[in-house]
Coordinates of C-alpha atoms in Angstrom, one line a residue:
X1 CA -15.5 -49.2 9.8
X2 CA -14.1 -45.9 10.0
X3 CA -15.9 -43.2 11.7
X4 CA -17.0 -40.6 10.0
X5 CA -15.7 -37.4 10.2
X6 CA -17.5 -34.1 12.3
X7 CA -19.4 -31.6 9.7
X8 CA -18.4 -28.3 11.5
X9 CA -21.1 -25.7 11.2
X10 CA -20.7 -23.1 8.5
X11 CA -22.6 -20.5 10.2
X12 CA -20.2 -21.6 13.5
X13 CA -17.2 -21.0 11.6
X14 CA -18.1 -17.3 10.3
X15 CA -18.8 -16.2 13.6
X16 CA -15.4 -17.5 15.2
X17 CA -13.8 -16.1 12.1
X18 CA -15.6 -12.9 12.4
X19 CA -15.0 -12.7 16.1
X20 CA -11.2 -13.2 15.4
X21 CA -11.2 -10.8 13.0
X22 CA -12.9 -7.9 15.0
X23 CA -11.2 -9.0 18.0
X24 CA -14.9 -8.9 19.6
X25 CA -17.4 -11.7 19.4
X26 CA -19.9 -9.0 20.5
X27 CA -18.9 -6.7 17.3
X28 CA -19.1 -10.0 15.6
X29 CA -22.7 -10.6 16.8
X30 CA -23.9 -7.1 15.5
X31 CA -22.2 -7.7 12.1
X32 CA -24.4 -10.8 11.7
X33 CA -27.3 -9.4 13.2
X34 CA -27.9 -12.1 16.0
X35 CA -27.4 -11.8 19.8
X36 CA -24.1 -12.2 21.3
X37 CA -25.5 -14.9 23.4
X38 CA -25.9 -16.6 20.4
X39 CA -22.8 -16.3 19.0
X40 CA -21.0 -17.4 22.4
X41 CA -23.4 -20.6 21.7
X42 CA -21.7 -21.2 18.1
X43 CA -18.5 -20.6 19.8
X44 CA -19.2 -23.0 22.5
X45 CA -20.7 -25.9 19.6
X46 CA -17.7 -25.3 17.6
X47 CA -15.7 -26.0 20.4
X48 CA -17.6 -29.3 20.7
X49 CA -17.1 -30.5 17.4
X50 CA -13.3 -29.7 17.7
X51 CA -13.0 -31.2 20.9
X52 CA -10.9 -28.4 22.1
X53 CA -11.1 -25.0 22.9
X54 CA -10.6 -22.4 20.4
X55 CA -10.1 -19.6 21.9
X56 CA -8.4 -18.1 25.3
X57 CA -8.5 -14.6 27.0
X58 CA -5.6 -12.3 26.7
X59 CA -6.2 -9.2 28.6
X60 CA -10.0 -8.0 27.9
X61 CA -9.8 -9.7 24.7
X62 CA -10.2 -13.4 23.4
X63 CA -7.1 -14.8 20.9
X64 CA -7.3 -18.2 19.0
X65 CA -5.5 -20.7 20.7
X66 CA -3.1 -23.2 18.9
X67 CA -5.8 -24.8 17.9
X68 CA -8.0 -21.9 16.8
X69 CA -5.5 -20.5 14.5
X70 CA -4.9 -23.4 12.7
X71 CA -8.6 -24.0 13.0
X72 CA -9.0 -20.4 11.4
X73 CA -7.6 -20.9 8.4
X74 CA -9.4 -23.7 7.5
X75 CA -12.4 -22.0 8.2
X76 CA -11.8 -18.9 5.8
X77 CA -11.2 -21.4 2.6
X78 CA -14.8 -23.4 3.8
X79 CA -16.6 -19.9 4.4
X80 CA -14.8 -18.3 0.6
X81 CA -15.8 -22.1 -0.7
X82 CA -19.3 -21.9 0.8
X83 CA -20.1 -18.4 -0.7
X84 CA -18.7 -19.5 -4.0
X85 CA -21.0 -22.1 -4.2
X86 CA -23.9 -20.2 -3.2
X87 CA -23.4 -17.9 -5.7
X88 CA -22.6 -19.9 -8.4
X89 CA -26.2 -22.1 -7.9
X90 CA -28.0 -18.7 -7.9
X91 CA -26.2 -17.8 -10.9
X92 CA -24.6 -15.3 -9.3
X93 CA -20.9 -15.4 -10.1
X94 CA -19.5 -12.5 -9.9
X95 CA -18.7 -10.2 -13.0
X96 CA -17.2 -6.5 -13.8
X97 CA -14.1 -5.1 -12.8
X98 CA -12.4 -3.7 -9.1
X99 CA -9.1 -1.5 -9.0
X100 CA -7.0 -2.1 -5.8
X101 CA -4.3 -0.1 -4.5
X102 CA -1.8 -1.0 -2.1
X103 CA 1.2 1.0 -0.1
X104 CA 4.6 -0.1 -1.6
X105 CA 5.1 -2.2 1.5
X106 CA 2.0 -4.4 0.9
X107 CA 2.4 -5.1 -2.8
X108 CA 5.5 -7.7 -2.7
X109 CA 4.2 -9.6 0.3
X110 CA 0.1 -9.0 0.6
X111 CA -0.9 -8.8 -2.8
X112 CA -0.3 -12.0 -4.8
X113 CA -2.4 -14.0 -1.7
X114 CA -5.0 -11.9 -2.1
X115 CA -5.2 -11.3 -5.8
X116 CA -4.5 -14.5 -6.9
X117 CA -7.1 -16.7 -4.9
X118 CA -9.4 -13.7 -5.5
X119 CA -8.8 -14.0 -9.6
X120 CA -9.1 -18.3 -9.7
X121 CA -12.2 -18.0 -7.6
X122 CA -13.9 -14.7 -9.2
X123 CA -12.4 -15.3 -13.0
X124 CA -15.4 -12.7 -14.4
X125 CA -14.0 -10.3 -12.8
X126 CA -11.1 -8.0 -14.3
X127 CA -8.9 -6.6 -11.6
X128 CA -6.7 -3.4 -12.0
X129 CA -3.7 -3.7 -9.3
X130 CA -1.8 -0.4 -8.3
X131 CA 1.3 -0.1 -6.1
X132 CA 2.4 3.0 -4.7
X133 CA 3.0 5.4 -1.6
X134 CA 0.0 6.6 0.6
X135 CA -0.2 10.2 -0.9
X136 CA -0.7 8.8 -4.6
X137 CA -3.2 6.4 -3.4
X138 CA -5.1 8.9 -1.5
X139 CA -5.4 11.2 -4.3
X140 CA -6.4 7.9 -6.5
X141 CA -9.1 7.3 -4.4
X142 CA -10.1 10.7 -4.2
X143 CA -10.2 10.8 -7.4
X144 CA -12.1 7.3 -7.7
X145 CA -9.9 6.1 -10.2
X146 CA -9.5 3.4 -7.6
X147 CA -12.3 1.8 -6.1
X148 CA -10.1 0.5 -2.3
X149 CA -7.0 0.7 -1.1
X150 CA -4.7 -0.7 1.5
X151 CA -2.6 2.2 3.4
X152 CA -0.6 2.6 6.1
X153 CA -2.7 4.4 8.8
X154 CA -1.9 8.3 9.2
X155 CA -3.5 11.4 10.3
X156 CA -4.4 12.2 6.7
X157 CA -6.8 9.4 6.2
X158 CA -10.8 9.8 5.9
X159 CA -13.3 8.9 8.7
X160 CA -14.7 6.0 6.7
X161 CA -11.1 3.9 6.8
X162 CA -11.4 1.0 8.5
X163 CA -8.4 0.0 10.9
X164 CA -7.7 -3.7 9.9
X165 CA -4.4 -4.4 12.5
X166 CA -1.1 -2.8 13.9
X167 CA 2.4 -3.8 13.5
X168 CA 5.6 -3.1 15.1
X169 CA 7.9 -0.9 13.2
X170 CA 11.3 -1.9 13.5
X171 CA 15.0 0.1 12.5
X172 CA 16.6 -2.3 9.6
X173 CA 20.2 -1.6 8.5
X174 CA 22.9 -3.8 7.1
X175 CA 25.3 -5.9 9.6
X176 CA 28.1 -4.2 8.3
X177 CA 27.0 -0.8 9.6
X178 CA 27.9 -0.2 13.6
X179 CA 25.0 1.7 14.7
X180 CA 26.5 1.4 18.2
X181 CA 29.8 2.4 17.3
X182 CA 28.1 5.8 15.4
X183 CA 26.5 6.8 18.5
X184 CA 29.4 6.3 20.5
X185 CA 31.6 8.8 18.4
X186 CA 29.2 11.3 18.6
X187 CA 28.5 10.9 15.0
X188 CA 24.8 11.7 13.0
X189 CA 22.9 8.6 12.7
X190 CA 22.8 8.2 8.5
X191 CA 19.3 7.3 7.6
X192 CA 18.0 6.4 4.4
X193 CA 14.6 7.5 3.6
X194 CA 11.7 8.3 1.3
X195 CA 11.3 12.0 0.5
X196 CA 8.7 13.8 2.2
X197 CA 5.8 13.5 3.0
X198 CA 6.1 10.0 4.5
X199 CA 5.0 8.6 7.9
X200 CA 7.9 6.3 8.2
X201 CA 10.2 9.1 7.9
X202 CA 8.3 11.8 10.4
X203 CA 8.1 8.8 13.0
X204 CA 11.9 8.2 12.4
X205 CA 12.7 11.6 12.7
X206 CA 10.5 12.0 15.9
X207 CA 11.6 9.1 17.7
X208 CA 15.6 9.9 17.4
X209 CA 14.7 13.9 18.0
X210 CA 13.0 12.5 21.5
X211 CA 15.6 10.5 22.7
X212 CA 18.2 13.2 22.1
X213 CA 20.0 11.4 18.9
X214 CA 21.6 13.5 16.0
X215 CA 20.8 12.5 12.7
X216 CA 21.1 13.1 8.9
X217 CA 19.2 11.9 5.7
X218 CA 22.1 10.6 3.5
X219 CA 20.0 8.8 0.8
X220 CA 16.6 9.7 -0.2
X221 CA 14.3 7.4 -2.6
X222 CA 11.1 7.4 -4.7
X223 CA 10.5 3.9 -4.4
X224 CA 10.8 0.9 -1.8
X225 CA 13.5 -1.1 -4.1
X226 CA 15.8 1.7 -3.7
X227 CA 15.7 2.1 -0.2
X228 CA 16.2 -1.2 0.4
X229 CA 18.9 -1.0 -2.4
X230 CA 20.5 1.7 0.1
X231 CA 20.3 0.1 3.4
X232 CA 21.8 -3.3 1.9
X233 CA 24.7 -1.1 0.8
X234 CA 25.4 0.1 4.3
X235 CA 24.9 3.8 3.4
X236 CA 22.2 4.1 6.1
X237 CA 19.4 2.8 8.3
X238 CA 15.8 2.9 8.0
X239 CA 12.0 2.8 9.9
X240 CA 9.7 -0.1 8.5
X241 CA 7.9 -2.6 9.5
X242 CA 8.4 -6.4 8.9
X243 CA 5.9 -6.6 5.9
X244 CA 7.3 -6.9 2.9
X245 CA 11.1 -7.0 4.5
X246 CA 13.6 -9.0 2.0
X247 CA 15.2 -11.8 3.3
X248 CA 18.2 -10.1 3.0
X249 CA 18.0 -7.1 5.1
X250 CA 16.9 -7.9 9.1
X251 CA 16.0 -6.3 12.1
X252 CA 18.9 -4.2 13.9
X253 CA 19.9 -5.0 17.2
X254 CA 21.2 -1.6 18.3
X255 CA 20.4 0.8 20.8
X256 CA 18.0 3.0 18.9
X257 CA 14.5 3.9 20.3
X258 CA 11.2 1.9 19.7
X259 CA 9.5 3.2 17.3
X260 CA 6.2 1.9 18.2
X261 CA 3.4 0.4 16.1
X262 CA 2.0 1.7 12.7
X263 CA -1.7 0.7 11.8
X264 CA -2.8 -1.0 8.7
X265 CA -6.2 0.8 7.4
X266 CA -8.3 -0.3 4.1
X267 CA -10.2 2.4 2.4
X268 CA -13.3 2.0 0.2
X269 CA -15.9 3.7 -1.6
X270 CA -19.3 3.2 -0.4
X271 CA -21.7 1.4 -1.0
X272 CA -19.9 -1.9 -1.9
X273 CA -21.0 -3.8 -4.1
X274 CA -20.8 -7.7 -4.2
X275 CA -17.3 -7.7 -5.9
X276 CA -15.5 -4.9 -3.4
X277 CA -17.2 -7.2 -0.7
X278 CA -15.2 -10.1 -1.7
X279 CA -12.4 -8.4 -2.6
X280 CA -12.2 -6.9 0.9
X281 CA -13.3 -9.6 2.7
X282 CA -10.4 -11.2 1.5
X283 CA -7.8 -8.6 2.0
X284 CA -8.8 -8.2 6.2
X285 CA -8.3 -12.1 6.1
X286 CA -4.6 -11.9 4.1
X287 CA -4.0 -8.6 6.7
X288 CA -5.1 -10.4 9.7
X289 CA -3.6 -14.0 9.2
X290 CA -0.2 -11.9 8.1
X291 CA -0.4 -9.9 11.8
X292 CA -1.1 -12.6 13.8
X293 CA 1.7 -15.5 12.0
X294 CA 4.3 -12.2 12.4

């Protein structure tokens, strides 16, 4: 007879996820209003029922282990299932309408795995989808003609933001442009930009200005299809990050300065209510699962 299988604990699996997320199973314990003892106990039975630990210490921090992030997404589509369910027997399914906004870089490679499961779970609700830079979205939601929106962290954004990750930015050119060969002659590095204000192209700036390299803007755009339109013609390099990169455009291998890390911040009016909840629930997930695969 075959054995049955292990029912893992729901309220097991929203504390790991939750401790994952925050990067604290402490910060998770607050969040769900129960000791952190407690939470360590969850932790430990879900490690149990697995038959395998879950998570491992990096540093001062815990990370999932092999196990734990394939364990993780699992969890996220039983804990979205779960709350689905429990709405939908309270007659609470959710209803009305949420607008979204997203930095250019988001919208190609975050925003269909978060609006699309959102829309086939939630199908009451109406959602309004914008794509554009951070200025435009900040004046959007200052506006409230948007009701949360994913940016790219800057000096500019309100207390309230909430940092949800950080990734690497990277310099991306095309193969047939010798950025080693520039710098040898002597010559300006070409970049290819958006016009200002933009935090890409102040960290760009900074970084070359630091390490002592010359440069010039030879292509400016308004949107994110025409710099990478640019850059894939060789005209210039640019400063992003990996999200959102076409496959035909990589990393350069040259001897520019690190840019460092750019963080990923989601801004909302408050208070929430049930459908910004969801909504944003799901978009730390999509942000999270995107930094940690990357």
């Amino acid at each position: 007879m075959e054995k049955i299988p292990v029912s893992l604990d729901s309220d097991a699996l929203r504390s790991f996820v939750l401790g994952i997320e925050r990067g604290s199973f402490a910060l998770a314990a607050q969040q769900l209003c129960r000791s952190t003892s407690a939470v360590s106990a969850q932790l430990k039975k879900l490690e149990q029922q697995c038959g395998m630990a879950l998570v491992t210490k990096r540093g001062r921090h815990l990370v999932p282990t092999e196990g734990g992030e394939l364990l993780l997404s699992y969890a996220r589509r039983l804990i979205a299932l779960n709350d689905e369910a429990w709405r939908a027997v309270r007659g609470e399914l959710l209803q009305g309408d949420v607008r979204i906004g997203m930095q250019e870089d988001f919208g190609e490679s975050l925003m269909p795995g978060i609006l699309g499961p959102f829309s086939r779970q939630h199908p009451g609700v109406r959602i309004s989808a914008r794509v554009d830079r951070n200025q435009p979205l900040l004046q959007a939601m200052a506006d409230k003609s948007l009701d949360m929106a994913l940016l790219w962290q800057g000096d500019d954004l309100p207390a309230q933001s909430q940092l949800l990750g950080q990734t690497a930015l990277t310099w991306i050119g095309a193969e047939s442009l010798d950025i080693a060969d520039v710098l040898r002659q002597g010559e300006s590095l070409p970049l290819v930009m958006f016009e200002a204000p933009c935090l890409m192209r102040a960290r760009a700036i900074a970084a070359l200005e630091q390490a002592g390299i010359s440069w010039r803007v030879v292509f400016t755009s308004h949107s994110l299809s025409g710099i990478w339109a640019a850059v894939q013609a060789g005209l210039g390099v640019t400063l992003r990050s990996h999200i959102g990169l076409p496959g035909y455009l990589s990393p350069l291998n040259a001897p520019l300065p690190s840019p460092g890390h750019m963080g990923i911040a989601l801004l909302q009016h408050q208070p929430e209510n049930a459908t910004q909840q969801m909504l944003s629930q799901l978009t730390r997930h999509a942000v999270t699962g995107f930094l940690q695969s990357s």
